[in-house]
Amino acid sequence: MSDPRKRLISAKAGERLLAIAGWTVVWLVVAFIILPAVVVGISAFNDRAILSFPPQAWSTRWFARAFSYRDFSEGFRNGLIITAFASSIALVVGAGFAFALDRYSFRGKMALEAVLTSPLVIPHFTIGLGFLILAAQIHATRTFALVIVCHVVLVLPFVMRSVYVSLRNLDSRLELAAASLGARPGRALFTVTLPLLIPGLFSGWLFAAILSFNEFTASLFVTAQATQTLPVAMYNYVREYADPTLAALSVIYIVVTALLLTIANAFLGLGKVLNVEHVR
Amino acid sequence: MSAERIDPREPVSPAVSAPVADAAARVAGVQIDGVTKRFGDATALHEAWLKIADGEFMTLLGPSGCGKTTLLNLIAGFLEADGGEIFVGGRLMTETAPYDREIGVVFQNYALFPHMNVAKNVGYGLRMRGVAKREIETRVAEALALVKLDGFGERKPRQLSGGQQQRVALARALVIRPKVLLLDEPFSALDKNLRGAMQVELKEIQRRLGVTTIFVTHDQSEALSMSDRIAVMSQGRIRQVGTPDEIYRRPLDPFVASFVGDVNVLPGRLERRIGETATVLIAEGRLSVSADTLEGIAPGAAVDLYVRPDAVRIAEGEGLVSGTVATHVYQGSHVDVLVDVAAARGGRVTVRVPGHGASTRWPAGTRVSLDFSPADAVAFASDVA
Ligand SMILES: Nc1ncnc2c1ncn2[C@@H]1O[C@H](COP(=O)(O)OP(=O)(O)OP(=O)(O)O)[C@@H](O)[C@H]1O
Ligand SMILES: [Mg+2]
């Protein structure tokens, strides 16, 4: 009677130990993920003009500088323009290709798929350098078009993937049902297919936008003073100064992104935005 | 209701099946003339011939992979045939796109539009036809009343049970007043009780509306209970077309005999054939059966007699075969008495006895003689040499 119970207790103790170890690992991982953000966040309030940690005196003046520094505000504006165009163009082009790859079989389909996903394996600096050389030939190195085209190529695979997954998960019988009910292909597309693809399209677009806005390596090659994006402006800044302005900028960046995601979540649901409901 | 039996091996003569003649006579709801469909090297449908009358309830019955869905998809226009022609209401469908065919389809998984509520789902076909808003509302309400879903219009499909989703799918297909209604295993996802209720309901609705219906199932009892006629399919071929009674009692080949209900097989030998009658010798006797199914079989050849369990009686005196009662299977309204018969294929004969007294009357171990009317037996050339 008492023997099995004892064993049960010791088994429970073992389980507890395992649970504690498990939680420790989880918390360590979580800590390491948020540690950089926390360190940078605290440094942003350092009164001294160097990036030391922990700060001895506190101030918010670096936030004021982050907002007033012209390269940052211009980089931010440039980034928005480039991101808006690049992710939207990539969405249309990527959705088109995803559609073709999902619905039709044609010669060279495999090759096309390989080419469209190749930016995943070609380094960003190679793509940036390539576009820079080409642009130099036609004297277009200082144009927004150059940056936008480059970004479209970079984010295209991600948009395509997202739309492709959504298309795969779409029950083809829904379109057949629409057809049997009298819907011509165009109307079936707009009343059934596209509404059901919206989460996939939106998450593809959002993903592309985030990637484009943060892209640095290729952007370093294809931007000029007039077209430089925020990450490039930050890089140029850190080459000259080592004060906490960048830390302040990081805090602003995190807060704004979190706000945007909260708003998107409130209106669409985070699961839909990140497309997690659709990925199997 | 036409009760004529179409022998798939003997195509309807072109003079009779000409679409113009049919349109005039208003018989052919759907006509399938030698339709073939291949997927790569595999032939999913092999020269199917089938005529479905206006208002008829036709069931396509067959095991998985026999081509039922393929035939349905060809009629709906979702697939293109590699040969043959399909007529709906006497009109050739080859050049007609699915959205112009006016055929209602109910899919196995219902295929309701998840982003629309029930009313929007049901009204979809009417919106595509540009029907006025006011009329859409009335017709959607009518259709929902027809399937007993009044007041469910605002719900989303995912807020409905399987049976309710099924009804919405039916209402959505019927609201456009289709020329033909196609249903692909519509009840296979429902539990047994609900399935029975839905079968009765569908049959009633179909009779009330008089819509030509093609129903796909691999459940033989569902087919027998609902259909005006059944087309039994196997491996891409239509094996037999007939009323449930013909299919059950006068199967044209061993496949149909064993797929549609339980059957006992008694090996024997063809003694002689005179006109319509064939005399078959089995273990303990001889009997005269219809010679229809023995075309081209020479006297002396091995033949099998197929007899349904409900056609076999436990005889008081002499019988056609004898054996020993092995066990009883109680089925509620009847008892299946399993008899060990050395002369039967598989060594067993099942006798279906109505009521529940069989186990006391013939306990296990009893020697019994079994008898059946020659009219209830069908003979086929034996496939066992
Ligand atoms: N799109 C397709 N491509 C290739 N082969 C197919 C395709 N559709 C069906 N087939 C094949 O054609 C044959 C008939 O398929 P079909 O779906 O018509 O069978 P079914 O009678 O409806 O079976 P089930 O009862 O399982 O639904 C099968 O062997 C199947 O593998
Ligand atoms: Mg099927």
XYZ file of C-alpha atoms and ligand atoms in Angstrom:
697
model
C 0.000 0.000 0.000
C 2.618 2.526 1.096
C 5.228 1.428 -1.419
C 3.447 2.452 -4.646
C 2.438 5.714 -3.073
C 6.055 6.500 -2.244
C 7.051 5.784 -5.773
C 4.300 8.070 -6.958
C 5.629 10.873 -4.790
C 9.182 10.477 -6.023
C 7.901 10.390 -9.586
C 6.133 13.649 -8.857
C 9.311 15.167 -7.491
C 11.128 14.192 -10.674
C 8.418 15.757 -12.741
C 8.660 18.950 -10.710
C 12.387 19.126 -11.259
C 11.904 18.652 -14.965
C 9.245 21.350 -15.020
C 11.519 23.783 -13.189
C 14.374 23.076 -15.588
C 12.009 23.534 -18.528
C 10.750 26.864 -17.283
C 14.282 28.054 -16.580
C 15.237 27.389 -20.198
C 12.108 29.150 -21.449
C 12.778 32.223 -19.322
C 16.441 32.312 -20.341
C 15.484 32.254 -24.016
C 12.876 34.952 -23.442
C 15.430 37.024 -21.542
C 17.977 36.776 -24.330
C 15.389 37.775 -26.902
C 14.361 40.932 -25.066
C 17.745 41.728 -23.496
C 19.113 43.820 -26.392
C 15.919 45.853 -26.579
C 15.998 46.440 -22.813
C 19.673 47.486 -22.801
C 19.174 49.831 -25.749
C 15.945 51.149 -24.241
C 17.724 52.055 -21.001
C 20.727 53.541 -22.815
C 18.405 55.879 -24.684
C 17.841 57.796 -21.463
C 21.547 58.240 -20.721
C 22.448 61.874 -20.242
C 26.024 61.419 -21.388
C 26.979 61.523 -25.047
C 28.451 58.039 -25.074
C 26.825 54.597 -25.249
C 27.753 53.385 -21.772
C 25.770 51.038 -19.573
C 24.246 51.423 -17.094
C 23.676 55.207 -17.324
C 24.731 57.421 -14.371
C 22.532 60.393 -15.211
C 19.185 60.518 -17.013
C 17.803 62.649 -19.813
C 15.374 62.592 -22.712
C 17.364 64.948 -24.898
C 18.392 62.216 -27.348
C 14.779 61.747 -28.282
C 14.585 65.399 -29.205
C 17.725 65.021 -31.283
C 16.394 61.874 -33.012
C 13.338 63.833 -34.070
C 15.186 66.945 -35.141
C 18.118 65.362 -36.990
C 17.330 66.003 -40.646
C 18.848 62.839 -42.109
C 16.589 60.763 -39.882
C 13.358 62.519 -40.736
C 14.245 62.484 -44.415
C 15.349 58.851 -44.200
C 12.078 58.041 -42.520
C 10.085 59.796 -45.237
C 12.147 58.199 -48.021
C 11.734 54.822 -46.370
C 7.965 55.226 -46.248
C 7.791 56.156 -49.925
C 10.063 53.306 -50.996
C 8.323 50.771 -48.747
C 4.849 51.769 -49.895
C 5.752 51.410 -53.563
C 7.995 48.361 -53.247
C 5.644 46.275 -51.097
C 2.579 47.179 -53.151
C 4.282 46.417 -56.458
C 5.680 43.198 -54.995
C 2.193 42.280 -53.797
C 0.620 42.637 -57.233
C 3.483 40.944 -59.067
C 3.942 38.246 -56.433
C 0.222 37.468 -56.241
C 0.120 37.190 -60.017
C 3.012 34.758 -60.103
C 1.651 32.786 -57.143
C -1.649 32.495 -58.980
C 0.035 31.301 -62.165
C 2.183 28.786 -60.300
C -0.800 27.442 -58.358
C -3.358 27.274 -61.153
C -1.517 26.481 -64.342
C 1.054 24.002 -65.447
C 3.307 25.252 -68.211
C 6.766 24.695 -69.578
C 9.524 26.154 -67.441
C 7.311 26.337 -64.358
C 10.043 24.898 -62.147
C 12.622 27.269 -63.587
C 10.340 30.254 -63.038
C 9.742 29.230 -59.442
C 13.492 28.864 -58.870
C 14.215 32.308 -60.312
C 11.425 33.959 -58.325
C 12.700 32.520 -55.056
C 16.407 33.056 -55.842
C 16.714 36.335 -53.885
C 16.548 34.059 -50.846
C 19.919 32.545 -51.725
C 21.638 35.470 -53.477
C 23.221 37.797 -50.859
C 21.618 41.221 -50.562
C 24.885 43.007 -51.260
C 25.163 41.109 -54.561
C 21.711 42.258 -55.591
C 22.437 45.807 -54.455
C 25.771 45.884 -56.263
C 24.219 44.447 -59.420
C 21.511 47.086 -59.521
C 24.069 49.802 -58.804
C 26.214 48.741 -61.786
C 23.167 48.604 -64.054
C 21.876 51.956 -62.824
C 25.283 53.551 -63.386
C 25.055 52.560 -67.058
C 21.904 54.619 -67.508
C 22.875 57.346 -65.037
C 20.026 56.539 -62.661
C 21.948 55.976 -59.435
C 20.166 58.743 -57.553
C 16.589 57.765 -58.340
C 13.868 56.367 -56.123
C 13.016 54.002 -58.962
C 16.328 52.207 -58.484
C 15.751 51.651 -54.754
C 12.158 50.605 -55.312
C 13.022 48.091 -58.060
C 15.760 46.643 -55.884
C 13.410 46.292 -52.915
C 10.697 44.690 -55.063
C 13.150 41.976 -56.086
C 14.218 41.427 -52.486
C 10.749 41.053 -50.975
C 9.067 39.277 -53.900
C 9.802 35.718 -52.657
C 8.186 36.459 -49.312
C 5.033 37.908 -50.824
C 4.803 35.030 -53.267
C 5.196 32.454 -50.521
C 2.486 34.035 -48.408
C -0.029 34.289 -51.264
C 0.892 30.831 -52.523
C 0.233 29.253 -49.128
C -3.151 30.980 -48.946
C -4.022 29.789 -52.446
C -3.031 26.229 -51.582
C -5.277 26.303 -48.527
C -8.205 27.635 -50.522
C -10.704 24.857 -51.247
C -10.980 24.723 -55.039
C -14.518 23.420 -54.656
C -15.582 26.864 -53.435
C -14.783 28.241 -56.880
C -16.532 25.304 -58.541
C -19.568 25.940 -56.339
C -19.535 29.598 -57.387
C -19.338 28.588 -61.048
C -22.214 26.130 -60.717
C -24.272 28.937 -59.180
C -23.748 31.059 -62.268
C -20.668 33.115 -61.397
C -18.456 33.899 -64.363
C -14.708 33.551 -63.617
C -14.248 37.292 -62.998
C -17.120 37.508 -60.542
C -16.090 34.316 -58.781
C -12.626 35.856 -58.381
C -13.971 39.034 -56.787
C -16.765 37.503 -54.702
C -15.142 34.272 -53.508
C -11.430 33.899 -54.228
C -10.114 37.365 -53.353
C -12.171 37.868 -50.168
C -10.841 34.557 -48.883
C -7.284 35.511 -49.879
C -7.318 38.914 -48.161
C -5.602 37.714 -44.971
C -2.852 36.094 -47.059
C -2.501 39.146 -49.294
C -2.404 41.504 -46.330
C 0.108 39.470 -44.369
C 2.273 39.178 -47.494
C 2.118 42.926 -47.948
C 2.867 43.633 -44.295
C 5.796 41.232 -44.297
C 7.179 42.876 -47.428
C 6.714 46.333 -45.931
C 8.581 45.452 -42.744
C 11.417 43.844 -44.691
C 11.683 46.746 -47.096
C 11.604 49.388 -44.389
C 14.367 47.642 -42.429
C 16.499 46.585 -45.397
C 20.062 47.838 -45.060
C 22.674 45.871 -47.019
C 21.331 46.293 -50.550
C 20.020 49.761 -49.722
C 23.539 50.901 -48.839
C 24.516 50.291 -52.480
C 21.461 51.649 -54.272
C 20.677 54.751 -52.214
C 22.168 58.182 -52.682
C 22.083 61.166 -50.283
C 18.669 62.168 -51.645
C 17.178 58.687 -51.478
C 18.738 57.254 -48.346
C 16.491 55.258 -46.075
C 16.398 55.305 -42.288
C 18.703 52.292 -41.731
C 21.286 53.829 -44.086
C 20.976 57.190 -42.352
C 21.488 55.454 -39.006
C 24.585 53.718 -40.312
C 26.016 56.992 -41.541
C 25.206 58.586 -38.190
C 26.939 55.918 -36.133
C 30.075 56.346 -38.228
C 30.301 59.946 -37.004
C 28.764 59.967 -33.526
C 28.538 57.480 -30.689
C 25.843 59.177 -28.621
C 22.515 57.540 -27.511
C 20.482 59.077 -30.375
C 20.315 55.709 -32.099
C 19.127 54.121 -28.869
C 16.382 56.738 -28.650
C 15.492 56.052 -32.275
C 15.266 52.344 -31.439
C 12.796 53.031 -28.642
C 10.676 55.179 -30.953
C 10.820 52.473 -33.567
C 9.723 49.725 -31.164
C 6.884 51.807 -29.742
C 5.562 52.766 -33.187
C 5.749 49.205 -34.487
C 3.990 47.846 -31.397
C 1.274 50.485 -31.821
C 0.773 49.573 -35.478
C 0.530 45.872 -34.682
C -1.935 46.570 -31.875
C -4.131 48.554 -34.245
C -3.889 45.860 -36.921
C -4.715 43.245 -34.319
C -7.732 45.177 -33.116
C -9.135 45.413 -36.621
C -8.092 42.111 -38.177
C -6.784 39.809 -35.470
C -3.084 39.118 -35.121
C -3.497 35.526 -36.288
C -4.832 36.818 -39.577
C -2.235 39.551 -39.908
C 0.648 37.158 -39.401
C -1.161 34.528 -41.466
C -0.549 31.908 -38.773
C -4.077 30.587 -39.145
C -3.323 29.746 -42.722
C 0.058 28.139 -42.477
C -0.082 24.412 -41.854
C -41.364 6.866 -64.408
C -39.635 4.821 -66.974
C -38.667 1.432 -65.674
C -36.852 0.360 -68.801
C -33.522 -1.236 -68.244
C -30.601 0.025 -70.211
C -27.964 -2.516 -70.892
C -24.733 -0.542 -70.898
C -23.199 -3.002 -73.294
C -25.918 -2.255 -75.783
C -25.949 1.492 -76.412
C -29.273 3.180 -77.013
C -29.722 3.325 -80.761
C -28.906 6.769 -82.171
C -32.346 7.100 -83.735
C -33.974 6.920 -80.318
C -31.423 9.017 -78.488
C -31.332 11.937 -80.909
C -31.604 15.034 -78.718
C -34.327 16.599 -80.863
C -36.575 13.595 -80.443
C -35.934 13.667 -76.722
C -36.709 17.323 -76.371
C -39.987 16.763 -78.163
C -40.876 13.808 -75.996
C -39.585 15.620 -72.880
C -38.034 12.464 -71.513
C -34.310 13.034 -71.281
C -33.457 15.221 -68.329
C -29.869 14.240 -68.816
C -28.370 12.080 -71.495
C -24.854 10.744 -71.406
C -23.738 9.338 -74.735
C -20.570 7.278 -74.686
C -18.675 9.651 -72.418
C -15.016 8.822 -71.764
C -12.634 10.565 -69.392
C -8.949 9.860 -69.018
C -6.454 11.193 -66.497
C -3.079 10.607 -68.082
C -2.910 6.902 -68.789
C -5.739 5.954 -66.454
C -9.286 5.826 -67.801
C -11.562 7.115 -65.047
C -14.700 6.730 -67.151
C -15.049 4.284 -69.999
C -17.770 5.046 -72.578
C -20.595 5.691 -70.168
C -24.130 5.561 -71.574
C -26.969 6.755 -69.390
C -30.365 8.350 -69.866
C -31.991 10.105 -66.945
C -35.605 11.104 -67.348
C -37.082 14.469 -66.461
C -37.720 14.540 -62.709
C -36.064 11.209 -62.103
C -33.993 10.397 -59.007
C -30.966 8.542 -60.382
C -28.255 7.207 -58.117
C -24.702 6.448 -59.178
C -23.608 3.607 -56.935
C -20.172 2.048 -56.817
C -17.050 1.494 -54.764
C -14.445 4.179 -54.150
C -12.539 5.245 -57.241
C -15.037 3.835 -59.755
C -15.585 7.205 -61.419
C -18.775 8.519 -59.804
C -17.400 11.963 -58.983
C -15.757 12.126 -62.382
C -19.115 11.571 -64.114
C -20.759 14.174 -61.883
C -17.992 16.694 -62.611
C -18.421 16.078 -66.337
C -22.156 16.774 -66.097
C -21.532 19.931 -64.046
C -18.927 21.042 -66.583
C -16.039 21.072 -64.122
C -14.224 18.556 -66.336
C -14.044 18.178 -70.087
C -14.785 14.771 -71.593
C -12.237 13.075 -73.846
C -15.022 11.515 -75.882
C -18.796 11.328 -76.072
C -21.488 13.904 -75.483
C -23.686 15.124 -72.654
C -27.152 16.590 -73.159
C -29.203 18.432 -70.558
C -32.829 19.017 -71.454
C -31.942 17.961 -74.997
C -29.228 20.619 -75.365
C -25.663 19.597 -76.111
C -23.480 20.783 -73.224
C -19.998 20.423 -74.725
C -19.595 24.148 -75.447
C -21.500 25.327 -72.380
C -19.465 26.636 -69.424
C -20.402 25.515 -65.890
C -21.829 28.953 -65.078
C -24.303 28.689 -67.947
C -25.457 25.136 -67.312
C -28.015 25.877 -64.577
C -27.064 22.780 -62.667
C -27.173 22.799 -58.873
C -24.322 21.016 -57.133
C -24.107 19.852 -53.525
C -20.551 18.897 -52.585
C -19.508 16.260 -50.098
C -17.839 18.844 -47.831
C -20.719 21.297 -48.501
C -18.317 23.959 -49.883
C -20.218 26.812 -48.241
C -18.601 30.227 -48.653
C -17.050 30.759 -45.192
C -17.002 34.558 -45.455
C -20.738 34.861 -46.144
C -23.623 34.239 -43.783
C -26.283 31.642 -44.560
C -28.599 34.063 -46.352
C -25.725 35.392 -48.496
C -24.667 31.840 -49.319
C -28.139 30.823 -50.395
C -28.700 34.059 -52.308
C -25.365 33.875 -54.147
C -26.722 32.209 -57.293
C -29.546 34.737 -57.488
C -27.155 37.694 -57.145
C -25.038 36.245 -59.967
C -28.194 36.177 -62.090
C -28.985 39.796 -61.320
C -32.282 38.991 -59.605
C -33.863 42.011 -57.871
C -33.005 42.437 -54.197
C -36.591 42.129 -52.998
C -37.078 38.868 -54.902
C -33.787 37.487 -53.614
C -35.004 38.008 -50.058
C -38.268 36.158 -50.631
C -36.677 33.302 -52.527
C -33.897 32.863 -49.956
C -36.515 32.785 -47.181
C -38.510 30.211 -49.154
C -35.452 28.060 -49.731
C -34.466 28.206 -46.069
C -38.018 27.252 -45.081
C -37.849 24.340 -47.516
C -34.826 22.911 -45.685
C -36.270 23.866 -42.269
C -33.696 26.525 -41.491
C -35.977 29.542 -41.066
C -34.264 32.211 -39.008
C -30.734 30.944 -39.582
C -29.965 33.531 -42.266
C -27.599 35.629 -40.168
C -25.413 32.744 -39.002
C -22.000 32.044 -40.462
C -21.448 28.510 -41.848
C -18.968 27.671 -39.081
C -21.703 28.311 -36.503
C -23.803 25.466 -37.930
C -23.776 21.722 -37.321
C -22.863 19.330 -40.140
C -26.505 18.557 -40.866
C -27.420 22.246 -40.934
C -24.533 23.048 -43.273
C -25.766 20.268 -45.499
C -29.214 21.855 -45.622
C -27.743 25.255 -46.471
C -25.808 23.670 -49.322
C -29.012 22.049 -50.565
C -30.957 25.315 -50.299
C -28.188 27.169 -52.138
C -28.277 24.656 -54.989
C -32.088 24.588 -55.211
C -32.802 28.320 -54.985
C -31.607 28.887 -58.556
C -34.272 26.411 -59.734
C -31.713 24.236 -61.465
C -32.521 21.978 -64.375
C -30.605 19.203 -62.667
C -29.477 18.689 -59.086
C -26.182 16.871 -58.513
C -25.259 15.532 -55.074
C -21.863 13.948 -54.397
C -22.058 11.713 -51.309
C -23.873 14.489 -49.461
C -24.552 12.510 -46.295
C -21.306 10.607 -45.848
C -20.060 12.952 -43.108
C -23.255 12.691 -41.042
C -23.935 10.197 -38.264
C -26.324 7.339 -38.963
C -29.509 8.798 -37.436
C -29.082 12.183 -39.041
C -28.260 10.513 -42.347
C -31.531 8.587 -42.264
C -33.499 11.750 -41.499
C -31.747 13.705 -44.266
C -32.398 10.906 -46.766
C -36.124 11.062 -46.118
C -36.095 14.846 -46.247
C -34.141 15.053 -49.494
C -36.434 12.498 -51.092
C -39.500 14.517 -50.051
C -38.061 17.791 -51.301
C -37.042 16.175 -54.567
C -40.516 14.731 -55.099
C -42.162 18.056 -54.288
C -39.963 20.066 -56.650
C -39.757 17.361 -59.316
C -36.161 18.281 -60.099
C -34.053 15.762 -62.012
C -31.565 14.497 -59.452
C -28.300 12.616 -59.775
C -27.137 11.324 -56.447
C -23.749 9.740 -55.809
C -23.144 7.243 -53.035
C -21.166 4.140 -52.251
C -23.753 3.058 -49.672
C -25.989 0.422 -51.276
C -28.807 0.710 -48.736
C -28.951 4.474 -49.278
C -29.137 3.859 -53.018
C -31.864 1.226 -52.720
C -34.033 3.319 -50.426
C -33.922 6.643 -52.269
C -33.667 6.060 -55.975
C -36.079 5.739 -58.839
C -33.268 4.026 -60.677
C -29.685 3.101 -59.874
C -26.642 2.978 -62.117
C -24.108 0.589 -60.620
C -20.532 1.486 -61.545
C -17.233 -0.280 -61.209
C -13.783 0.587 -62.515
C -14.989 3.401 -64.743
C -17.828 1.433 -66.308
C -21.570 1.482 -65.796
C -22.371 -2.159 -65.079
C -26.145 -2.047 -64.798
C -28.953 0.473 -64.782
C -32.319 -0.382 -63.275
C -34.875 0.131 -60.534
C -33.725 -0.731 -57.024
C -35.750 -3.943 -57.244
C -34.187 -4.961 -60.563
C -30.717 -4.188 -59.302
C -31.311 -6.123 -56.108
C -33.186 -9.108 -57.503
C -32.036 -9.377 -61.120
C -28.365 -8.332 -61.109
C -26.722 -8.602 -64.514
C -23.313 -9.703 -63.324
C -21.578 -11.087 -60.232
C -20.145 -7.680 -59.336
C -23.569 -6.053 -59.117
C -24.949 -9.076 -57.271
C -22.316 -8.931 -54.566
C -21.968 -5.144 -54.304
C -25.673 -4.487 -53.827
C -26.522 -6.382 -50.649
C -25.471 -9.712 -49.155
C -25.538 -12.776 -51.348
C -24.981 -16.533 -51.138
C -23.064 -18.274 -53.902
C -23.724 -21.912 -54.813
C -21.422 -23.449 -57.426
C -23.027 -25.724 -60.008
C -22.975 -26.826 -63.632
C -25.072 -25.778 -66.609
C -26.961 -28.862 -67.766
C -28.868 -27.512 -70.729
C -30.452 -24.363 -72.047
C -33.813 -24.248 -73.802
C -34.900 -20.797 -74.929
C -35.241 -18.512 -71.905
C -34.680 -21.259 -69.390
C -31.467 -22.812 -68.192
C -31.247 -25.931 -66.071
C -28.520 -25.835 -63.468
C -27.250 -28.797 -61.493
C -26.131 -28.081 -57.936
C -24.951 -30.385 -55.166
C -28.268 -31.893 -54.148
C -30.616 -31.010 -56.937
C -31.344 -29.246 -60.168
C -33.369 -26.145 -60.899
C -34.475 -24.046 -63.837
C -33.436 -20.407 -63.814
C -33.540 -17.553 -66.291
C -31.007 -17.984 -69.111
C -30.626 -14.193 -69.636
C -27.374 -14.034 -67.752
C -25.839 -17.112 -69.386
C -25.503 -15.906 -72.951
C -22.806 -17.824 -74.811
C -22.212 -20.322 -72.012
C -22.055 -23.903 -73.269
C -23.755 -26.786 -71.438
C -21.339 -28.481 -69.069
C -19.682 -25.189 -68.062
C -19.284 -24.283 -64.389
C -21.834 -21.704 -63.223
C -22.552 -19.999 -59.903
C -26.020 -19.477 -58.495
C -26.489 -16.186 -56.587
C -29.269 -16.131 -54.002
C -30.118 -13.353 -51.510
C -30.314 -14.325 -47.797
C -33.939 -13.170 -47.674
C -34.852 -15.512 -50.545
C -33.576 -18.617 -48.749
C -35.964 -20.588 -46.498
C -35.254 -23.278 -43.981
C -37.284 -26.134 -45.481
C -39.536 -28.511 -43.576
C -38.805 -31.472 -45.857
C -36.409 -31.879 -48.782
C -34.393 -28.803 -49.866
C -31.899 -27.816 -52.533
C -28.926 -27.834 -50.176
C -28.406 -29.012 -46.627
C -26.110 -28.044 -43.791
C -25.679 -27.456 -40.090
C -26.686 -24.288 -38.232
C -23.485 -22.591 -37.063
C -24.654 -19.401 -35.370
C -27.272 -16.641 -35.285
C -26.831 -12.918 -35.784
C -29.630 -10.943 -34.175
C -30.512 -7.840 -36.231
C -33.609 -6.506 -34.486
C -36.294 -7.001 -37.100
C -34.763 -10.218 -38.374
C -32.200 -12.867 -37.536
C -29.418 -13.987 -39.867
C -28.967 -17.729 -39.461
C -25.509 -18.766 -40.634
C -25.531 -22.321 -41.918
C -22.428 -24.373 -42.694
C -23.024 -25.783 -46.157
C -20.184 -27.741 -47.699
C -21.550 -27.168 -51.185
C -21.626 -23.365 -50.893
C -18.805 -21.024 -51.834
C -17.071 -20.038 -48.618
C -18.735 -22.980 -46.874
C -21.543 -20.762 -45.538
C -25.085 -19.820 -46.443
C -26.860 -16.935 -44.722
C -30.598 -17.286 -44.223
C -32.538 -14.167 -43.248
C -35.454 -15.100 -41.010
C -37.979 -12.390 -40.065
C -38.884 -12.045 -36.388
C -36.701 -13.291 -33.554
C -37.641 -16.941 -33.005
C -34.964 -18.453 -35.222
C -32.452 -19.288 -32.504
C -34.931 -21.326 -30.432
C -36.416 -23.010 -33.470
C -33.128 -23.986 -35.082
C -30.422 -23.954 -32.375
C -26.775 -24.213 -33.365
C -25.918 -27.738 -34.513
C -29.331 -28.459 -36.055
C -29.227 -30.235 -39.450
C -31.364 -28.187 -41.825
C -32.424 -28.308 -45.466
C -32.431 -25.031 -47.338
C -34.773 -24.145 -50.154
C -35.404 -21.183 -52.430
C -37.533 -20.359 -55.423
C -35.693 -20.681 -58.763
C -37.123 -17.275 -59.641
C -35.006 -15.758 -56.848
C -31.758 -17.269 -58.087
C -29.505 -15.764 -60.739
C -26.867 -17.838 -62.522
C -23.535 -16.493 -63.824
C -20.659 -18.227 -65.501
C -18.245 -19.169 -62.770
C -15.091 -17.082 -62.622
C -13.450 -19.905 -60.674
C -12.189 -22.535 -63.100
N -7.795 15.033 -61.159
C -7.451 13.743 -61.270
N -6.227 13.395 -61.723
C -5.873 12.101 -61.860
N -6.670 11.077 -61.569
C -7.893 11.337 -61.118
C -8.354 12.683 -60.939
N -9.621 12.642 -60.478
C -9.931 11.334 -60.369
N -8.906 10.554 -60.759
C -8.907 9.087 -60.795
O -10.046 8.663 -61.498
C -10.667 7.573 -60.851
C -12.101 7.880 -60.505
O -12.130 8.899 -59.541
P -13.465 9.461 -58.928
O -13.110 10.603 -58.043
O -14.439 9.730 -60.001
O -13.951 8.226 -58.031
P -15.242 8.111 -57.108
O -16.081 7.028 -57.661
O -15.883 9.436 -56.938
O -14.604 7.605 -55.743
P -14.962 8.010 -54.230
O -16.147 7.181 -53.837
O -13.736 7.609 -53.484
O -15.219 9.472 -54.187
C -9.816 7.254 -59.634
O -8.989 6.162 -59.961
C -9.016 8.493 -59.418
O -7.761 8.181 -58.892
Mg -16.098 10.775 -55.290
